[in-house]
Amino acid sequence: MRPKAADMQCKDCVKVAVRVRPFNKRERDAGSRCIISMATNVITIQDPRNAATRRSFSSDYAYWSHSGFTRDRTGLFLPEEEGGRYAGQASVFQDLGEGILQNALQGYNATLLAYGQTGSGKSYSMVGYGPNKGLVPTLCDRLFQAIKGNQDRQCQVFFSMLEIYNEQVVDLLSRGSRAQGG
């Protein structure tokens, strides 16, 4: 018998999150303007050719990482003001990674999928850069800390980070996996 949706814990359900990244250098140099706005979990996109035309979408989580941050001396991105709307890597992990970690520690499989066009910020959210660790390295750190703290527990951990690019599947954590016809 299948469990009713109301009986399922939220951490075990499919979650959809949207993150708005900062402009890159090319976009800043071109004088681009942000056409995305967020209110709670509703994302609104304004047509750049017609300000009156807007489309709104909802998701489980919406992260504003476009502005409102500063960089400390180590390179870590921090909110400019306490309680500001900037969502850093820790916020994303708390909402999305924590449930995956708990399920992995209980022996369950999990899938984390990042989708978007080239340059949309998938790698930053998933892997991060420098001190701004993304979901995968933070998940690995926390998983191995938990395993180290429970050495009497037998644990098997398998990681794979797949990318589908130009209709080719590539395991980003495996050396030599970029063979033709993957």
Short mmCIF file of N, CA and C in Angstrom, two decimals:
data_model
loop_
_atom_site.label_atom_id
_atom_site.label_comp_id
_atom_site.label_asym_id
_atom_site.label_seq_id
_atom_site.Cartn_x
_atom_site.Cartn_y
_atom_site.Cartn_z
N MET A 1 0.84 -1.18 0.00
CA MET A 1 0.00 0.00 0.00
C MET A 1 0.88 1.24 0.00
N ARG A 2 0.62 2.17 -0.88
CA ARG A 2 1.40 3.41 -0.96
C ARG A 2 1.02 4.34 0.18
N PRO A 3 2.02 5.04 0.74
CA PRO A 3 1.68 6.01 1.79
C PRO A 3 0.95 7.20 1.19
N LYS A 4 0.08 7.77 1.97
CA LYS A 4 -0.62 8.99 1.55
C LYS A 4 0.36 10.15 1.57
N ALA A 5 0.14 11.11 0.70
CA ALA A 5 1.03 12.26 0.63
C ALA A 5 1.14 12.96 1.98
N ALA A 6 0.06 13.01 2.73
CA ALA A 6 0.09 13.68 4.04
C ALA A 6 0.95 12.93 5.04
N ASP A 7 1.14 11.60 4.83
CA ASP A 7 1.94 10.80 5.75
C ASP A 7 3.44 10.90 5.47
N MET A 8 3.80 11.37 4.30
CA MET A 8 5.21 11.45 3.92
C MET A 8 5.86 12.67 4.56
N GLN A 9 7.05 12.48 5.07
CA GLN A 9 7.77 13.61 5.63
C GLN A 9 8.30 14.46 4.50
N CYS A 10 8.32 15.76 4.71
CA CYS A 10 8.75 16.69 3.66
C CYS A 10 10.17 16.42 3.21
N LYS A 11 11.06 15.99 4.10
CA LYS A 11 12.45 15.77 3.72
C LYS A 11 12.60 14.64 2.71
N ASP A 12 11.57 13.80 2.57
CA ASP A 12 11.65 12.66 1.66
C ASP A 12 10.99 12.93 0.32
N CYS A 13 10.50 14.12 0.10
CA CYS A 13 9.78 14.46 -1.12
C CYS A 13 10.70 15.17 -2.12
N VAL A 14 10.27 15.19 -3.35
CA VAL A 14 10.96 15.97 -4.36
C VAL A 14 10.80 17.45 -4.00
N LYS A 15 11.89 18.17 -4.05
CA LYS A 15 11.87 19.60 -3.76
C LYS A 15 12.38 20.35 -4.97
N VAL A 16 11.77 21.47 -5.24
CA VAL A 16 12.21 22.32 -6.34
C VAL A 16 12.69 23.64 -5.75
N ALA A 17 13.90 24.01 -6.10
CA ALA A 17 14.48 25.26 -5.61
C ALA A 17 14.97 26.08 -6.79
N VAL A 18 14.83 27.39 -6.66
CA VAL A 18 15.32 28.32 -7.68
C VAL A 18 16.29 29.26 -7.00
N ARG A 19 17.41 29.51 -7.64
CA ARG A 19 18.41 30.44 -7.09
C ARG A 19 18.77 31.47 -8.15
N VAL A 20 18.73 32.73 -7.77
CA VAL A 20 19.10 33.81 -8.69
C VAL A 20 20.53 34.21 -8.36
N ARG A 21 21.42 34.04 -9.31
CA ARG A 21 22.84 34.30 -9.11
C ARG A 21 23.18 35.75 -9.43
N PRO A 22 24.35 36.21 -8.97
CA PRO A 22 24.78 37.57 -9.34
C PRO A 22 25.13 37.63 -10.83
N PHE A 23 25.14 38.82 -11.37
CA PHE A 23 25.61 38.99 -12.74
C PHE A 23 27.08 38.63 -12.82
N ASN A 24 27.47 38.04 -13.94
CA ASN A 24 28.89 37.80 -14.18
C ASN A 24 29.50 39.06 -14.81
N LYS A 25 30.79 39.04 -15.02
CA LYS A 25 31.49 40.22 -15.54
C LYS A 25 30.92 40.68 -16.88
N ARG A 26 30.65 39.74 -17.77
CA ARG A 26 30.11 40.09 -19.08
C ARG A 26 28.77 40.80 -18.94
N GLU A 27 27.92 40.30 -18.06
CA GLU A 27 26.61 40.92 -17.87
C GLU A 27 26.73 42.31 -17.22
N ARG A 28 27.66 42.45 -16.26
CA ARG A 28 27.87 43.77 -15.64
C ARG A 28 28.41 44.76 -16.66
N ASP A 29 29.40 44.33 -17.47
CA ASP A 29 29.99 45.20 -18.48
C ASP A 29 28.96 45.64 -19.52
N ALA A 30 27.99 44.79 -19.80
CA ALA A 30 26.96 45.11 -20.79
C ALA A 30 25.86 45.99 -20.21
N GLY A 31 25.93 46.27 -18.90
CA GLY A 31 24.90 47.10 -18.27
C GLY A 31 23.58 46.39 -18.10
N SER A 32 23.62 45.07 -17.95
CA SER A 32 22.39 44.29 -17.80
C SER A 32 21.62 44.72 -16.56
N ARG A 33 20.31 44.54 -16.61
CA ARG A 33 19.50 44.82 -15.44
C ARG A 33 18.76 43.54 -15.06
N CYS A 34 18.52 43.37 -13.79
CA CYS A 34 17.86 42.17 -13.29
C CYS A 34 16.36 42.25 -13.58
N ILE A 35 15.82 41.22 -14.21
CA ILE A 35 14.40 41.18 -14.53
C ILE A 35 13.66 40.15 -13.67
N ILE A 36 14.34 39.67 -12.63
CA ILE A 36 13.78 38.68 -11.72
C ILE A 36 13.46 39.34 -10.40
N SER A 37 12.34 39.02 -9.83
CA SER A 37 12.02 39.45 -8.47
C SER A 37 11.48 38.25 -7.71
N MET A 38 11.60 38.30 -6.38
CA MET A 38 11.14 37.19 -5.55
C MET A 38 10.37 37.72 -4.37
N ALA A 39 9.33 36.99 -4.02
CA ALA A 39 8.58 37.23 -2.80
C ALA A 39 8.29 35.85 -2.22
N THR A 40 8.88 35.55 -1.09
CA THR A 40 8.80 34.23 -0.46
C THR A 40 9.25 33.18 -1.47
N ASN A 41 8.34 32.31 -1.91
CA ASN A 41 8.71 31.26 -2.86
C ASN A 41 8.14 31.49 -4.25
N VAL A 42 7.79 32.72 -4.53
CA VAL A 42 7.26 33.08 -5.86
C VAL A 42 8.31 33.89 -6.60
N ILE A 43 8.61 33.41 -7.79
CA ILE A 43 9.62 34.06 -8.64
C ILE A 43 8.87 34.71 -9.79
N THR A 44 9.14 35.99 -10.04
CA THR A 44 8.49 36.71 -11.13
C THR A 44 9.55 37.16 -12.12
N ILE A 45 9.27 36.91 -13.39
CA ILE A 45 10.16 37.30 -14.48
C ILE A 45 9.44 38.37 -15.30
N GLN A 46 10.12 39.48 -15.48
CA GLN A 46 9.57 40.59 -16.26
C GLN A 46 10.11 40.52 -17.68
N ASP A 47 9.24 40.68 -18.64
CA ASP A 47 9.67 40.71 -20.04
C ASP A 47 10.54 41.96 -20.23
N PRO A 48 11.81 41.81 -20.65
CA PRO A 48 12.69 42.97 -20.78
C PRO A 48 12.23 43.95 -21.86
N ARG A 49 11.38 43.51 -22.79
CA ARG A 49 10.90 44.40 -23.86
C ARG A 49 9.58 45.07 -23.50
N ASN A 50 8.89 44.53 -22.46
CA ASN A 50 7.59 45.08 -22.08
C ASN A 50 7.44 44.94 -20.57
N ALA A 51 7.69 46.00 -19.84
CA ALA A 51 7.68 45.96 -18.37
C ALA A 51 6.34 45.54 -17.79
N ALA A 52 5.27 45.69 -18.54
CA ALA A 52 3.95 45.31 -18.04
C ALA A 52 3.70 43.81 -18.11
N THR A 53 4.52 43.10 -18.89
CA THR A 53 4.34 41.66 -19.04
C THR A 53 5.23 40.93 -18.04
N ARG A 54 4.58 40.17 -17.17
CA ARG A 54 5.29 39.41 -16.13
C ARG A 54 4.73 38.00 -16.07
N ARG A 55 5.61 37.05 -15.72
CA ARG A 55 5.20 35.67 -15.48
C ARG A 55 5.70 35.28 -14.10
N SER A 56 4.84 34.66 -13.33
CA SER A 56 5.22 34.23 -11.98
C SER A 56 5.17 32.72 -11.87
N PHE A 57 6.09 32.18 -11.09
CA PHE A 57 6.21 30.75 -10.85
C PHE A 57 6.43 30.54 -9.37
N SER A 58 6.00 29.42 -8.85
CA SER A 58 6.27 29.12 -7.45
C SER A 58 7.15 27.87 -7.37
N SER A 59 7.90 27.79 -6.29
CA SER A 59 8.75 26.63 -6.04
C SER A 59 8.77 26.39 -4.54
N ASP A 60 9.36 25.28 -4.15
CA ASP A 60 9.45 24.98 -2.72
C ASP A 60 10.40 25.95 -2.02
N TYR A 61 11.48 26.30 -2.70
CA TYR A 61 12.48 27.22 -2.15
C TYR A 61 12.88 28.22 -3.21
N ALA A 62 13.10 29.44 -2.81
CA ALA A 62 13.59 30.48 -3.71
C ALA A 62 14.73 31.21 -3.00
N TYR A 63 15.89 31.23 -3.62
CA TYR A 63 17.08 31.82 -3.00
C TYR A 63 17.54 33.04 -3.79
N TRP A 64 17.64 34.16 -3.11
CA TRP A 64 18.14 35.38 -3.71
C TRP A 64 19.63 35.49 -3.42
N SER A 65 20.45 35.25 -4.43
CA SER A 65 21.90 35.38 -4.29
C SER A 65 22.44 36.40 -5.28
N HIS A 66 21.56 37.19 -5.86
CA HIS A 66 21.94 38.16 -6.88
C HIS A 66 22.66 39.37 -6.30
N SER A 67 22.24 39.81 -5.13
CA SER A 67 22.80 41.01 -4.52
C SER A 67 22.62 40.93 -3.02
N GLY A 68 23.16 41.95 -2.32
CA GLY A 68 23.00 42.01 -0.88
C GLY A 68 24.05 41.24 -0.11
N PHE A 69 25.22 41.04 -0.74
CA PHE A 69 26.28 40.30 -0.06
C PHE A 69 27.59 41.07 -0.14
N THR A 70 28.50 40.69 0.72
CA THR A 70 29.84 41.23 0.73
C THR A 70 30.80 40.05 0.86
N ARG A 71 32.06 40.28 0.58
CA ARG A 71 33.07 39.22 0.65
C ARG A 71 34.01 39.53 1.80
N ASP A 72 34.21 38.55 2.70
CA ASP A 72 35.15 38.79 3.81
C ASP A 72 36.59 38.58 3.33
N ARG A 73 37.56 38.71 4.24
CA ARG A 73 38.98 38.63 3.84
C ARG A 73 39.38 37.26 3.31
N THR A 74 38.61 36.21 3.64
CA THR A 74 38.92 34.86 3.14
C THR A 74 38.24 34.57 1.81
N GLY A 75 37.35 35.47 1.38
CA GLY A 75 36.62 35.26 0.13
C GLY A 75 35.22 34.70 0.34
N LEU A 76 34.84 34.47 1.59
CA LEU A 76 33.51 33.95 1.89
C LEU A 76 32.46 35.03 1.68
N PHE A 77 31.39 34.69 0.97
CA PHE A 77 30.29 35.63 0.74
C PHE A 77 29.39 35.65 1.97
N LEU A 78 29.08 36.84 2.46
CA LEU A 78 28.25 37.02 3.65
C LEU A 78 27.17 38.06 3.35
N PRO A 79 26.02 37.94 4.02
CA PRO A 79 24.98 38.97 3.83
C PRO A 79 25.51 40.34 4.26
N GLU A 80 25.15 41.37 3.51
CA GLU A 80 25.56 42.73 3.87
C GLU A 80 24.95 43.16 5.19
N GLU A 81 23.73 42.71 5.44
CA GLU A 81 23.06 43.07 6.68
C GLU A 81 22.44 41.83 7.32
N GLU A 82 22.45 41.81 8.63
CA GLU A 82 21.86 40.70 9.38
C GLU A 82 20.39 40.58 9.02
N GLY A 83 19.97 39.36 8.69
CA GLY A 83 18.57 39.15 8.33
C GLY A 83 18.21 39.60 6.93
N GLY A 84 19.23 39.98 6.14
CA GLY A 84 18.98 40.40 4.76
C GLY A 84 18.49 39.23 3.91
N ARG A 85 18.12 39.50 2.69
CA ARG A 85 17.55 38.44 1.86
C ARG A 85 18.58 37.61 1.12
N TYR A 86 19.87 37.98 1.19
CA TYR A 86 20.89 37.20 0.50
C TYR A 86 20.94 35.78 1.05
N ALA A 87 20.94 34.80 0.16
CA ALA A 87 21.02 33.38 0.54
C ALA A 87 22.38 32.84 0.16
N GLY A 88 23.19 32.52 1.14
CA GLY A 88 24.51 31.94 0.90
C GLY A 88 24.44 30.42 0.81
N GLN A 89 25.61 29.82 0.64
CA GLN A 89 25.69 28.37 0.50
C GLN A 89 25.14 27.65 1.73
N ALA A 90 25.35 28.20 2.93
CA ALA A 90 24.87 27.54 4.15
C ALA A 90 23.34 27.47 4.17
N SER A 91 22.67 28.51 3.69
CA SER A 91 21.20 28.50 3.64
C SER A 91 20.70 27.42 2.69
N VAL A 92 21.35 27.31 1.55
CA VAL A 92 20.95 26.31 0.56
C VAL A 92 21.16 24.91 1.14
N PHE A 93 22.30 24.70 1.81
CA PHE A 93 22.55 23.37 2.40
C PHE A 93 21.54 23.05 3.49
N GLN A 94 21.24 24.01 4.32
CA GLN A 94 20.29 23.77 5.41
C GLN A 94 18.95 23.28 4.86
N ASP A 95 18.47 23.90 3.80
CA ASP A 95 17.17 23.53 3.25
C ASP A 95 17.23 22.27 2.39
N LEU A 96 18.26 22.11 1.58
CA LEU A 96 18.30 21.02 0.61
C LEU A 96 19.23 19.88 0.99
N GLY A 97 20.37 20.20 1.58
CA GLY A 97 21.36 19.17 1.87
C GLY A 97 21.13 18.40 3.14
N GLU A 98 20.55 19.05 4.13
CA GLU A 98 20.37 18.41 5.44
C GLU A 98 19.52 17.14 5.35
N GLY A 99 18.42 17.19 4.60
CA GLY A 99 17.57 16.01 4.44
C GLY A 99 18.28 14.89 3.71
N ILE A 100 19.08 15.25 2.69
CA ILE A 100 19.85 14.24 1.96
C ILE A 100 20.85 13.59 2.90
N LEU A 101 21.52 14.40 3.73
CA LEU A 101 22.48 13.87 4.70
C LEU A 101 21.81 12.89 5.66
N GLN A 102 20.69 13.28 6.23
CA GLN A 102 20.00 12.41 7.18
C GLN A 102 19.56 11.10 6.52
N ASN A 103 19.05 11.18 5.31
CA ASN A 103 18.65 9.96 4.60
C ASN A 103 19.85 9.09 4.28
N ALA A 104 20.97 9.68 3.87
CA ALA A 104 22.17 8.90 3.57
C ALA A 104 22.67 8.19 4.82
N LEU A 105 22.62 8.85 5.96
CA LEU A 105 23.07 8.23 7.21
C LEU A 105 22.17 7.08 7.64
N GLN A 106 20.94 7.08 7.13
CA GLN A 106 20.02 5.98 7.42
C GLN A 106 20.09 4.89 6.34
N GLY A 107 20.97 5.07 5.35
CA GLY A 107 21.17 4.05 4.34
C GLY A 107 20.34 4.22 3.08
N TYR A 108 19.67 5.34 2.93
CA TYR A 108 18.85 5.56 1.75
C TYR A 108 19.62 6.27 0.65
N ASN A 109 19.24 6.02 -0.59
CA ASN A 109 19.81 6.71 -1.73
C ASN A 109 19.17 8.08 -1.86
N ALA A 110 19.88 8.97 -2.49
CA ALA A 110 19.33 10.30 -2.74
C ALA A 110 19.86 10.81 -4.07
N THR A 111 19.12 11.68 -4.68
CA THR A 111 19.53 12.30 -5.93
C THR A 111 19.42 13.80 -5.78
N LEU A 112 20.45 14.47 -6.23
CA LEU A 112 20.46 15.93 -6.21
C LEU A 112 20.71 16.35 -7.65
N LEU A 113 19.81 17.11 -8.21
CA LEU A 113 19.87 17.47 -9.62
C LEU A 113 19.89 18.99 -9.76
N ALA A 114 20.83 19.47 -10.53
CA ALA A 114 20.86 20.91 -10.85
C ALA A 114 20.58 21.03 -12.34
N TYR A 115 19.65 21.89 -12.68
CA TYR A 115 19.25 22.05 -14.07
C TYR A 115 19.29 23.53 -14.43
N GLY A 116 19.78 23.82 -15.60
CA GLY A 116 19.79 25.20 -16.07
C GLY A 116 20.74 25.34 -17.24
N GLN A 117 20.65 26.49 -17.89
CA GLN A 117 21.51 26.70 -19.05
C GLN A 117 22.95 26.93 -18.62
N THR A 118 23.86 26.84 -19.56
CA THR A 118 25.27 27.08 -19.29
C THR A 118 25.45 28.47 -18.69
N GLY A 119 26.20 28.53 -17.60
CA GLY A 119 26.46 29.80 -16.95
C GLY A 119 25.39 30.26 -15.97
N SER A 120 24.42 29.38 -15.67
CA SER A 120 23.32 29.80 -14.80
C SER A 120 23.62 29.66 -13.31
N GLY A 121 24.74 29.05 -12.96
CA GLY A 121 25.12 28.94 -11.55
C GLY A 121 24.98 27.55 -10.95
N LYS A 122 24.79 26.53 -11.78
CA LYS A 122 24.65 25.17 -11.28
C LYS A 122 25.91 24.72 -10.53
N SER A 123 27.07 24.91 -11.13
CA SER A 123 28.32 24.47 -10.52
C SER A 123 28.57 25.18 -9.20
N TYR A 124 28.27 26.46 -9.14
CA TYR A 124 28.47 27.21 -7.90
C TYR A 124 27.59 26.65 -6.79
N SER A 125 26.32 26.38 -7.08
CA SER A 125 25.42 25.84 -6.07
C SER A 125 25.81 24.42 -5.67
N MET A 126 26.21 23.63 -6.63
CA MET A 126 26.52 22.22 -6.35
C MET A 126 27.91 22.03 -5.77
N VAL A 127 28.91 22.71 -6.32
CA VAL A 127 30.30 22.50 -5.91
C VAL A 127 30.84 23.69 -5.13
N GLY A 128 30.53 24.91 -5.59
CA GLY A 128 31.04 26.11 -4.94
C GLY A 128 32.42 26.46 -5.44
N TYR A 129 32.97 27.52 -4.89
CA TYR A 129 34.32 27.96 -5.25
C TYR A 129 35.00 28.46 -3.98
N GLY A 130 36.25 28.07 -3.78
CA GLY A 130 37.02 28.53 -2.64
C GLY A 130 36.30 28.24 -1.33
N PRO A 131 36.22 29.24 -0.46
CA PRO A 131 35.60 29.01 0.85
C PRO A 131 34.07 28.88 0.79
N ASN A 132 33.49 29.18 -0.35
CA ASN A 132 32.04 29.09 -0.53
C ASN A 132 31.67 27.69 -1.03
N LYS A 133 31.80 26.70 -0.14
CA LYS A 133 31.55 25.31 -0.52
C LYS A 133 30.08 25.10 -0.87
N GLY A 134 29.87 24.37 -1.96
CA GLY A 134 28.52 24.08 -2.41
C GLY A 134 27.92 22.87 -1.70
N LEU A 135 26.80 22.40 -2.22
CA LEU A 135 26.07 21.30 -1.61
C LEU A 135 26.90 20.01 -1.53
N VAL A 136 27.55 19.62 -2.60
CA VAL A 136 28.25 18.33 -2.62
C VAL A 136 29.43 18.29 -1.65
N PRO A 137 30.37 19.25 -1.66
CA PRO A 137 31.47 19.15 -0.69
C PRO A 137 31.00 19.30 0.76
N THR A 138 29.99 20.12 1.00
CA THR A 138 29.47 20.25 2.36
C THR A 138 28.82 18.94 2.79
N LEU A 139 28.07 18.32 1.90
CA LEU A 139 27.45 17.04 2.19
C LEU A 139 28.52 15.99 2.47
N CYS A 140 29.57 15.96 1.68
CA CYS A 140 30.66 15.00 1.90
C CYS A 140 31.33 15.24 3.25
N ASP A 141 31.66 16.49 3.55
CA ASP A 141 32.29 16.81 4.84
C ASP A 141 31.43 16.32 5.99
N ARG A 142 30.15 16.66 5.96
CA ARG A 142 29.25 16.30 7.05
C ARG A 142 29.04 14.79 7.14
N LEU A 143 28.98 14.13 5.99
CA LEU A 143 28.79 12.69 5.96
C LEU A 143 30.00 11.98 6.57
N PHE A 144 31.20 12.40 6.16
CA PHE A 144 32.39 11.76 6.69
C PHE A 144 32.63 12.10 8.16
N GLN A 145 32.22 13.28 8.61
CA GLN A 145 32.28 13.61 10.04
C GLN A 145 31.38 12.66 10.83
N ALA A 146 30.19 12.41 10.32
CA ALA A 146 29.25 11.52 11.00
C ALA A 146 29.78 10.09 11.02
N ILE A 147 30.37 9.66 9.91
CA ILE A 147 30.93 8.31 9.86
C ILE A 147 32.09 8.18 10.84
N LYS A 148 32.95 9.19 10.88
CA LYS A 148 34.10 9.17 11.79
C LYS A 148 33.62 9.12 13.25
N GLY A 149 32.54 9.82 13.54
CA GLY A 149 31.99 9.81 14.90
C GLY A 149 31.30 8.51 15.26
N ASN A 150 30.98 7.69 14.28
CA ASN A 150 30.31 6.39 14.51
C ASN A 150 31.12 5.28 13.87
N GLN A 151 32.37 5.14 14.26
CA GLN A 151 33.24 4.17 13.61
C GLN A 151 32.80 2.73 13.83
N ASP A 152 31.97 2.49 14.82
CA ASP A 152 31.49 1.13 15.05
C ASP A 152 30.41 0.74 14.03
N ARG A 153 29.88 1.71 13.33
CA ARG A 153 28.86 1.46 12.31
C ARG A 153 29.51 1.20 10.98
N GLN A 154 29.09 0.13 10.32
CA GLN A 154 29.61 -0.14 9.00
C GLN A 154 28.84 0.72 8.01
N CYS A 155 29.57 1.36 7.14
CA CYS A 155 28.92 2.30 6.23
C CYS A 155 29.58 2.23 4.86
N GLN A 156 28.76 2.17 3.82
CA GLN A 156 29.27 2.24 2.47
C GLN A 156 28.73 3.51 1.84
N VAL A 157 29.63 4.23 1.21
CA VAL A 157 29.23 5.48 0.58
C VAL A 157 29.72 5.46 -0.86
N PHE A 158 28.82 5.74 -1.77
CA PHE A 158 29.16 5.83 -3.18
C PHE A 158 28.74 7.20 -3.68
N PHE A 159 29.64 7.86 -4.37
CA PHE A 159 29.33 9.17 -4.93
C PHE A 159 29.49 9.13 -6.43
N SER A 160 28.61 9.80 -7.08
CA SER A 160 28.71 10.00 -8.50
C SER A 160 28.14 11.37 -8.79
N MET A 161 28.83 12.11 -9.62
CA MET A 161 28.33 13.42 -10.01
C MET A 161 28.28 13.43 -11.53
N LEU A 162 27.08 13.28 -12.05
CA LEU A 162 26.91 13.14 -13.48
C LEU A 162 26.51 14.46 -14.10
N GLU A 163 27.00 14.67 -15.30
CA GLU A 163 26.61 15.84 -16.07
C GLU A 163 26.15 15.34 -17.43
N ILE A 164 25.06 15.87 -17.89
CA ILE A 164 24.61 15.58 -19.26
C ILE A 164 24.85 16.84 -20.06
N TYR A 165 25.73 16.75 -21.02
CA TYR A 165 26.10 17.90 -21.82
C TYR A 165 26.21 17.46 -23.27
N ASN A 166 25.51 18.12 -24.14
CA ASN A 166 25.47 17.74 -25.56
C ASN A 166 25.11 16.26 -25.72
N GLU A 167 24.12 15.84 -24.96
CA GLU A 167 23.59 14.48 -25.01
C GLU A 167 24.62 13.41 -24.65
N GLN A 168 25.67 13.79 -23.93
CA GLN A 168 26.67 12.85 -23.44
C GLN A 168 26.63 12.86 -21.91
N VAL A 169 26.63 11.66 -21.31
CA VAL A 169 26.64 11.55 -19.86
C VAL A 169 28.08 11.44 -19.40
N VAL A 170 28.48 12.31 -18.46
CA VAL A 170 29.86 12.34 -17.97
C VAL A 170 29.82 12.26 -16.45
N ASP A 171 30.62 11.34 -15.87
CA ASP A 171 30.77 11.29 -14.42
C ASP A 171 31.90 12.23 -14.05
N LEU A 172 31.58 13.34 -13.41
CA LEU A 172 32.57 14.38 -13.11
C LEU A 172 33.55 13.96 -12.02
N LEU A 173 33.25 12.91 -11.27
CA LEU A 173 34.14 12.47 -10.20
C LEU A 173 35.01 11.29 -10.61
N SER A 174 34.92 10.86 -11.85
CA SER A 174 35.69 9.72 -12.32
C SER A 174 36.69 10.16 -13.37
N ARG A 175 37.93 9.78 -13.17
CA ARG A 175 38.96 10.12 -14.18
C ARG A 175 38.71 9.34 -15.46
N GLY A 176 38.92 10.00 -16.55
CA GLY A 176 38.81 9.33 -17.85
C GLY A 176 37.40 8.99 -18.27
N SER A 177 36.39 9.59 -17.66
CA SER A 177 35.01 9.24 -18.03
C SER A 177 34.50 10.06 -19.21
N ARG A 178 35.36 10.87 -19.79
CA ARG A 178 34.91 11.71 -20.91
C ARG A 178 35.14 11.01 -22.25
N ALA A 179 35.05 9.72 -22.25
CA ALA A 179 35.24 8.97 -23.48
C ALA A 179 34.11 9.26 -24.46
N GLN A 180 34.40 9.12 -25.74
CA GLN A 180 33.39 9.35 -26.78
C GLN A 180 32.26 8.35 -26.60
N GLY A 181 31.04 8.82 -26.84
CA GLY A 181 29.88 7.94 -26.80
C GLY A 181 29.42 7.61 -25.39
N GLY A 182 29.81 8.41 -24.42
CA GLY A 182 29.47 8.13 -23.02
C GLY A 182 28.00 8.11 -22.77
#
